[in-house]
Structures are given as structure tokens and as C-alpha cells.
PDB file of C-alpha atoms in Angstrom:
ATOM      1  CA  MET Y  28       7.939 -17.504 -14.954  1.00  0.00           C
ATOM      2  CA  THR Y  29       5.091 -17.992 -12.734  1.00  0.00           C
ATOM      3  CA  GLY Y  30       4.256 -15.113 -10.153  1.00  0.00           C
ATOM      4  CA  ILE Y  31       6.145 -12.508 -12.099  1.00  0.00           C
ATOM      5  CA  SER Y  32       3.893 -10.198 -13.857  1.00  0.00           C
ATOM      6  CA  GLU Y  33       4.638  -7.882 -16.730  1.00  0.00           C
ATOM      7  CA  ASP Y  34       4.243  -4.729 -14.613  1.00  0.00           C
ATOM      8  CA  ASP Y  35       6.977  -6.230 -12.177  1.00  0.00           C
ATOM      9  CA  ILE Y  36       9.051  -6.671 -15.083  1.00  0.00           C
ATOM     10  CA  ARG Y  37       8.412  -3.110 -16.348  1.00  0.00           C
ATOM     11  CA  THR Y  38       9.039  -1.431 -13.110  1.00  0.00           C
ATOM     12  CA  ARG Y  39      12.588  -3.326 -12.496  1.00  0.00           C
ATOM     13  CA  ALA Y  40      13.465  -2.720 -16.217  1.00  0.00           C
ATOM     14  CA  TYR Y  41      12.583   1.088 -15.809  1.00  0.00           C
ATOM     15  CA  ALA Y  42      14.662   1.282 -12.549  1.00  0.00           C
ATOM     16  CA  LEU Y  43      17.661  -0.566 -14.343  1.00  0.00           C
ATOM     17  CA  TRP Y  44      17.125   1.805 -17.174  1.00  0.00           C
ATOM     18  CA  GLU Y  45      17.368   4.946 -14.802  1.00  0.00           C
ATOM     19  CA  ALA Y  46      20.219   3.450 -13.067  1.00  0.00           C
ATOM     20  CA  ASP Y  47      22.190   3.042 -16.200  1.00  0.00           C
ATOM     21  CA  GLY Y  48      21.844   6.752 -17.131  1.00  0.00           C
ATOM     22  CA  ARG Y  49      18.705   6.445 -19.271  1.00  0.00           C
ATOM     23  CA  PRO Y  50      20.627   5.315 -22.602  1.00  0.00           C
ATOM     24  CA  ASP Y  51      18.732   5.165 -25.743  1.00  0.00           C
ATOM     25  CA  GLY Y  52      18.112   1.983 -27.586  1.00  0.00           C
ATOM     26  CA  SER Y  53      18.748  -0.329 -24.605  1.00  0.00           C
ATOM     27  CA  HIS Y  54      15.152  -1.490 -23.651  1.00  0.00           C
ATOM     28  CA  ASP Y  55      15.542  -4.881 -24.619  1.00  0.00           C
ATOM     29  CA  ALA Y  56      18.642  -5.336 -22.664  1.00  0.00           C
ATOM     30  CA  HIS Y  57      17.065  -3.855 -19.422  1.00  0.00           C
ATOM     31  CA  TRP Y  58      13.850  -5.761 -20.006  1.00  0.00           C
ATOM     32  CA  LEU Y  59      15.744  -9.248 -20.223  1.00  0.00           C
ATOM     33  CA  GLN Y  60      18.065  -8.091 -17.169  1.00  0.00           C
ATOM     34  CA  ALA Y  61      14.839  -7.376 -15.155  1.00  0.00           C
ATOM     35  CA  LEU Y  62      13.230 -10.768 -16.180  1.00  0.00           C
ATOM     36  CA  ARG Y  63      16.431 -12.399 -15.235  1.00  0.00           C
ATOM     37  CA  GLN Y  64      16.845 -10.667 -11.993  1.00  0.00           C
ATOM     38  CA  LEU Y  65      13.176 -11.307 -10.965  1.00  0.00           C
ATOM     39  CA  THR Y  66      13.360 -14.915 -11.852  1.00  0.00           C
ATOM     40  CA  ASP Y  67      16.430 -15.617  -9.947  1.00  0.00           C
ATOM     41  CA  GLU Y  68      14.805 -13.715  -7.046  1.00  0.00           C
ATOM     42  CA  SER Y  69      11.788 -16.011  -7.468  1.00  0.00           C
ATOM     43  CA  GLU Y  70      13.696 -19.043  -7.466  1.00  0.00           C
ATOM     44  CA  ALA Y  71      15.794 -18.157  -4.456  1.00  0.00           C
ATOM     45  CA  VAL Y  72      12.707 -17.535  -2.375  1.00  0.00           C
ATOM     46  CA  SER Y  73      11.153 -20.849  -3.349  1.00  0.00           C
ATOM     47  CA  ALA Y  74      14.383 -22.813  -2.658  1.00  0.00           C
ATOM     48  CA  VAL Y  75      14.283 -21.773   0.911  1.00  0.00           C
ATOM     49  CA  PRO Y  76      13.252 -24.822   2.990  1.00  0.00           C
ATOM     50  CA  VAL Y  77       9.863 -24.223   5.124  1.00  0.00           C
ATOM     51  CA  ALA Y  78      10.510 -24.590   8.960  1.00  0.00           C
ATOM     52  CA  LYS Y  79       9.311 -27.791  10.305  1.00  0.00           C
ATOM     53  CA  ALA Y  80       6.565 -27.578  12.946  1.00  0.00           C
ATOM     54  CA  ILE Y  81       8.320 -28.439  16.472  1.00  0.00           C
ATOM     55  CA  LYS Y  82       6.762 -31.605  18.079  1.00  0.00           C
ATOM     56  CA  THR Y  83       6.015 -31.406  21.752  1.00  0.00           C
ATOM     57  CA  SER Y  84       4.626 -33.982  23.961  1.00  0.00           C
ATOM     58  CA  LYS Y  85       1.351 -33.732  25.536  1.00  0.00           C
ATOM     59  CA  LEU Y  86       3.538 -33.291  28.981  1.00  0.00           C
ATOM     60  CA  SER Y  87       5.372 -30.132  27.789  1.00  0.00           C
ATOM     61  CA  VAL Y  88       4.245 -26.939  29.123  1.00  0.00           C
ATOM     62  CA  MET Y  89       5.113 -23.495  27.986  1.00  0.00           C
ATOM     63  CA  LYS Y  90       6.681 -21.195  30.440  1.00  0.00           C
ATOM     64  CA  ASN Y  91       4.114 -19.047  32.319  1.00  0.00           C
ATOM     65  CA  GLU Y  92       1.290 -21.116  31.005  1.00  0.00           C
ATOM     66  CA  VAL Y  93      -1.559 -21.794  33.339  1.00  0.00           C
ATOM     67  CA  VAL Y  94      -2.215 -25.363  34.066  1.00  0.00           C
ATOM     68  CA  PRO Y  95      -5.700 -26.324  35.122  1.00  0.00           C
ATOM     69  CA  GLU Y  96      -5.925 -28.308  38.234  1.00  0.00           C
ATOM     70  CA  PRO Y  97      -7.418 -31.618  37.807  1.00  0.00           C
ATOM     71  CA  VAL Y  98     -11.322 -31.873  38.597  1.00  0.00           C
ATOM     72  CA  ALA Y  99     -12.347 -34.526  41.218  1.00  0.00           C
ATOM     73  CA  ARG Y 100     -14.785 -37.110  39.558  1.00  0.00           C
ATOM     74  CA  LYS Y 101     -17.881 -38.066  41.354  1.00  0.00           C
ATOM     75  CA  ARG Y 102     -18.256 -42.094  41.767  1.00  0.00           C
ATOM     76  CA  SER Y 103     -21.586 -43.417  40.476  1.00  0.00           C
ATOM     77  CA  LYS Y 104     -23.534 -45.608  42.894  1.00  0.00           C
ATOM     78  CA  ILE Y 105     -24.016 -49.226  42.174  1.00  0.00           C
ATOM     79  CA  ALA Y 106     -27.297 -50.417  43.107  1.00  0.00           C
TER      80      ALA Y 106
END
């Protein structure tokens, strides 16, 4: 139940209770339903695989990227 606060459960349970027509004496059922829904949503989000970084070679260039021109190197004089 990590990441799910009591306030999250309370808010969801209240919404479920209102959607059910505000029946008397059903707070436990709505609380448990809210907890179940939030837990399921939390597990579904954590089960989504993280996109892998695309490996590119050093030679690949993005479209419209400015490529710097090579700079001529000066030769050192050998004495």
C-alpha cells in the first residue's frame, strides 16, 4: 500500500458513496472498494515497462542538427 494515503482513500470512498446514492451504513464497503481500486491502479502503473533508451552511434546525426566543421590542426615544428 505504498504511495496511497488515507486522504486518497477517503476522497475515492466519498466519490463512490456519492455515486451510490449516499446510502446509510455502507462506509466500510466504500472504503474497501476505494482501497482496492487505488491499489489496482497503483500496481497497473508500476507494471508498465519503462521505455529503453535508444542507442545511437557517434556517427548518427539528428535531422537539421548543425554539424561543426573540422578544425585544421597546426603542426608542431621539430627542431
